[in-house]
PDB file of C-alpha atoms in Angstrom:
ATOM      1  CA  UNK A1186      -5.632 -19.653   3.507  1.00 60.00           C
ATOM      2  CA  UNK A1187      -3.590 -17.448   1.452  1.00 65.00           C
ATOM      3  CA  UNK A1188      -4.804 -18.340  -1.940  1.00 77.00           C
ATOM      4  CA  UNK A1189      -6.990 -15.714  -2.368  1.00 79.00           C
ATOM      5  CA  UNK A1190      -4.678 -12.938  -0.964  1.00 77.00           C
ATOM      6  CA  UNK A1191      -3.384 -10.195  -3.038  1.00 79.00           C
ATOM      7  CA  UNK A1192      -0.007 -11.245  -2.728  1.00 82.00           C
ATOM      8  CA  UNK A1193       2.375  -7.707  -3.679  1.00 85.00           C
ATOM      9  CA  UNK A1194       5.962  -7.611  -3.748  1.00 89.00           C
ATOM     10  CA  UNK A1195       8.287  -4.819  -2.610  1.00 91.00           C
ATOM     11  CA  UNK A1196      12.117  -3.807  -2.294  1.00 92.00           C
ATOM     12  CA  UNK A1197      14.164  -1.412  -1.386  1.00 92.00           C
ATOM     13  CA  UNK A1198      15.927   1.370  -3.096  1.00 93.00           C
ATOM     14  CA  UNK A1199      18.297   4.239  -1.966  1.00 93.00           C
ATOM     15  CA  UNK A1200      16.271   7.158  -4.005  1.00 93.00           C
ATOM     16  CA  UNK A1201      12.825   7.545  -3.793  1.00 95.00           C
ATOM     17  CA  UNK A1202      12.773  10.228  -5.695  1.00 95.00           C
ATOM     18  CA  UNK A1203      14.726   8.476  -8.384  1.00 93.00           C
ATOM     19  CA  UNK A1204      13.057   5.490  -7.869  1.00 94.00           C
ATOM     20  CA  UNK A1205       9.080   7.398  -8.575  1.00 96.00           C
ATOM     21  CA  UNK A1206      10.994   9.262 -11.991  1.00 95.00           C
ATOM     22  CA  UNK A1207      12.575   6.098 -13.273  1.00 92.00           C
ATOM     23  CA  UNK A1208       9.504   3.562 -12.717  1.00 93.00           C
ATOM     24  CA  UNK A1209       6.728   6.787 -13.344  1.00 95.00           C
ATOM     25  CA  UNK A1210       8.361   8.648 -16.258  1.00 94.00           C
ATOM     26  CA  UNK A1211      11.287   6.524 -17.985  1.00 91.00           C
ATOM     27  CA  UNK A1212       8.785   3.392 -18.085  1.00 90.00           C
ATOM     28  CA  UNK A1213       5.420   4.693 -18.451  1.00 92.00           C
ATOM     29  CA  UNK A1214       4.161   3.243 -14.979  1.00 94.00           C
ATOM     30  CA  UNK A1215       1.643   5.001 -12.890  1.00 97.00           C
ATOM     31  CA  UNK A1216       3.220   5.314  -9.837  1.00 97.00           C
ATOM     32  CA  UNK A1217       1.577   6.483  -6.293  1.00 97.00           C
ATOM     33  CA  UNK A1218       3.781   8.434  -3.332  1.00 95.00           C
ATOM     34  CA  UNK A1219       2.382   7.916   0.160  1.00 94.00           C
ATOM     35  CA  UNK A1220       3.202   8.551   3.060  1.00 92.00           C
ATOM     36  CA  UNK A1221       5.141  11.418   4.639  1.00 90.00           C
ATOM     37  CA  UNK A1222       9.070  12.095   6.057  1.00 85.00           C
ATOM     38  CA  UNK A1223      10.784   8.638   6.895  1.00 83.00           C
ATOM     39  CA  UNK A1224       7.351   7.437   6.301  1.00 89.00           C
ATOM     40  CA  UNK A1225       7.465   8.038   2.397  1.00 93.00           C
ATOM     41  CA  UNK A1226       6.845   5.114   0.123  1.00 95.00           C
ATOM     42  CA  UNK A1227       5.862   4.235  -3.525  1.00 96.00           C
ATOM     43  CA  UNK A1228       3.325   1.753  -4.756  1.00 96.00           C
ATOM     44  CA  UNK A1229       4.122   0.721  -8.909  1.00 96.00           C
ATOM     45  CA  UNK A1230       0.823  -0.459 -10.366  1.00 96.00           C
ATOM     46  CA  UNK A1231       1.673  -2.628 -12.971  1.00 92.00           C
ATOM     47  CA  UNK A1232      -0.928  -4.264 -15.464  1.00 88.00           C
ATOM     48  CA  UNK A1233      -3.330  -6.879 -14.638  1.00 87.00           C
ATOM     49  CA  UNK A1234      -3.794  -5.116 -11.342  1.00 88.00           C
ATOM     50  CA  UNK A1235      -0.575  -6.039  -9.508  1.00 89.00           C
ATOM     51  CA  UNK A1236       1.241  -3.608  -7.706  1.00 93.00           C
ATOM     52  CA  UNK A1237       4.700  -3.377  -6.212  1.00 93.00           C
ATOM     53  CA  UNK A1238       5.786  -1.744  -2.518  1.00 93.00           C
ATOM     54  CA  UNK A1239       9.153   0.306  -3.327  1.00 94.00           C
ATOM     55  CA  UNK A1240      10.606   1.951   0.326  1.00 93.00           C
ATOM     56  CA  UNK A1241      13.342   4.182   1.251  1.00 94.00           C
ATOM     57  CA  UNK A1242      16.296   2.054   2.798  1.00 92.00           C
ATOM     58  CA  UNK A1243      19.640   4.008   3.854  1.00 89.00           C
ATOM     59  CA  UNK A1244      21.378   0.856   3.742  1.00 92.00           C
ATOM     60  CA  UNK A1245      20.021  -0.196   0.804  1.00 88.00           C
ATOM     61  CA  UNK A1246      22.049  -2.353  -1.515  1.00 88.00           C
ATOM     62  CA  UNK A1247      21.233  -3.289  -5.503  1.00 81.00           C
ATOM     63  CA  UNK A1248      19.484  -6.382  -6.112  1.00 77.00           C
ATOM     64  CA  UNK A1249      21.689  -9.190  -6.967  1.00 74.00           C
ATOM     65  CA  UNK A1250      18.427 -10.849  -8.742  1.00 71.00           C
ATOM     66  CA  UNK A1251      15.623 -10.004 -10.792  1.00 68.00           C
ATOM     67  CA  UNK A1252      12.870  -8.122  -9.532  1.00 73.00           C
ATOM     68  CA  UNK A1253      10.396  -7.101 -12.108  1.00 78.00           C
ATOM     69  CA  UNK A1254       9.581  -9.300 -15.269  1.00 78.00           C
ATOM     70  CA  UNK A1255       7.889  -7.104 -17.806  1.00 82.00           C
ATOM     71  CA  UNK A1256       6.741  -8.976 -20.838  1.00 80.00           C
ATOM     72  CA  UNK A1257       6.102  -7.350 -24.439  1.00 82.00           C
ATOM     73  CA  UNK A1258       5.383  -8.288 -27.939  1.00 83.00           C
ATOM     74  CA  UNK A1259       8.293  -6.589 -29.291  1.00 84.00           C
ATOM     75  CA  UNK A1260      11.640  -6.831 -27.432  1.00 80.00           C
ATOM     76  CA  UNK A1261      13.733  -4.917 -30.132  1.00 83.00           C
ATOM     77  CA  UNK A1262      11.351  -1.730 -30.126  1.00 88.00           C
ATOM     78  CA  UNK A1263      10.395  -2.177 -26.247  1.00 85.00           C
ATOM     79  CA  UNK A1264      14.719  -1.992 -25.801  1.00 84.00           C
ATOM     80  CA  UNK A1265      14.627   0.793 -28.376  1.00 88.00           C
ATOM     81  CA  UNK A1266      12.209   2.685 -26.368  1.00 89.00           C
ATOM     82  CA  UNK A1267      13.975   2.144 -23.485  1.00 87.00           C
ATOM     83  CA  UNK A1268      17.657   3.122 -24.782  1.00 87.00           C
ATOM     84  CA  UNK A1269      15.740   6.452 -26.206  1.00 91.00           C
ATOM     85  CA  UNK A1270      14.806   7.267 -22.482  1.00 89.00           C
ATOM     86  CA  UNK A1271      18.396   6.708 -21.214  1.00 87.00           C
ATOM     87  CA  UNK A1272      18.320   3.295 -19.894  1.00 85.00           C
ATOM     88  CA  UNK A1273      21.457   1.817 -20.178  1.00 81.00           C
ATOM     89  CA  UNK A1274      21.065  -2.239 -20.483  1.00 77.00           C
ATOM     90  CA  UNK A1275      23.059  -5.300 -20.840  1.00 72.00           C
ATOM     91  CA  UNK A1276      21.793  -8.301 -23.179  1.00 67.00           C
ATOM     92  CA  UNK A1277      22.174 -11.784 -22.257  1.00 64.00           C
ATOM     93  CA  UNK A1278      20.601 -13.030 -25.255  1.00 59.00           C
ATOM     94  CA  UNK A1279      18.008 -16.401 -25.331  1.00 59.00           C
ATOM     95  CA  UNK A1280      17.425 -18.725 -22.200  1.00 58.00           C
ATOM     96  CA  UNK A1281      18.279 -22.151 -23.084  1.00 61.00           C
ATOM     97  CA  UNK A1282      14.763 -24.166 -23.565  1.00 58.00           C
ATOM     98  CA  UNK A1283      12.911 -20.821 -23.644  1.00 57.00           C
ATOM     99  CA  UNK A1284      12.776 -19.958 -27.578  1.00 56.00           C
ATOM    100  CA  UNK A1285      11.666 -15.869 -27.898  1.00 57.00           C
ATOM    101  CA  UNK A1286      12.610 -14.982 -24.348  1.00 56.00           C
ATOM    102  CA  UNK A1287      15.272 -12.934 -24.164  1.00 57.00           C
ATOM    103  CA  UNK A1288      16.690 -11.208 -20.842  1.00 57.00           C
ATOM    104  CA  UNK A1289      18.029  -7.582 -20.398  1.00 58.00           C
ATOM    105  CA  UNK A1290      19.602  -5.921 -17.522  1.00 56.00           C
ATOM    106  CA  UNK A1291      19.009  -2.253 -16.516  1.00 61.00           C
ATOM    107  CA  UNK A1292      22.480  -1.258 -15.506  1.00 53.00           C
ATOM    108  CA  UNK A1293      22.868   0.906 -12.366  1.00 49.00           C
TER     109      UNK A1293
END
C-alpha cells in the first residue's frame, strides 16, 4: 500500500527563520518557505529527491536523536567546511563494526 509513497520526514524547530539560514545558507541546501503567519513552514530538498517538512513549534524542544544523515566522500574537508561556516560540532569518532563512518554532532 505504502510502498510506493513518497515517504518525507519532518520536525520541529523553535526558529524558522534560523532554521531556512542554517539548512539554506550554512549547508548549501535549497530550501523552500511556504505558507503564511502561523501557517509558515519549510520544505529541505535534499539529494536524490527527498525532502524534509521543518515547522514552527513554540514548544519545541531539541532532538534527543539524529535527524538528518548526510553522507560525503570526505569527512575531514566536509567538517572543515562546516567549522569555516560556524558550525560548532562534537566528534564521536568510528561506530563499532562500521569501518569509515564516523558521526558528528551539530551543537546547539
Amino acid at each position: 500500500m505504502l510502498g510506493q509513497s513518497h515517504a518525507y520526514s519532518g520536525f520541529s524547530v523553535d526558529d524558522l527563520d534560523l532554521a531556512r539560514r542554517f539548512y539554506g545558507e550554512t549547508l548549501g541546501l535549497q530550501v523552500e518557505e511556504t505558507g503564511q503567519g502561523e501557517m509558515r513552514m519549510l520544505t529541505v530538498k535534499l539529494g536524490g529527491g527527498a525532502h524534509v517538512f521543518v515547522y514552527p513549534k513554540d514548544t519545541h524542544t531539541p532532538a534527543t536523536f539524529t535527524i538528518l544523515n548526510f553522507p560525503v566522500d570526505d569527512i575531514e574537508a566536509a567538517v572543515a567546511e562546516l567549522e569555516r561556516r560556524g558550525v560548532t560540532l562534537e566528534r564521536y569518532g568510528s561506530i563499532r563494526g562500521a569501518p569509515g563512518f564516523r558521526t558528528l554532532l551539530r551543537k546547539a
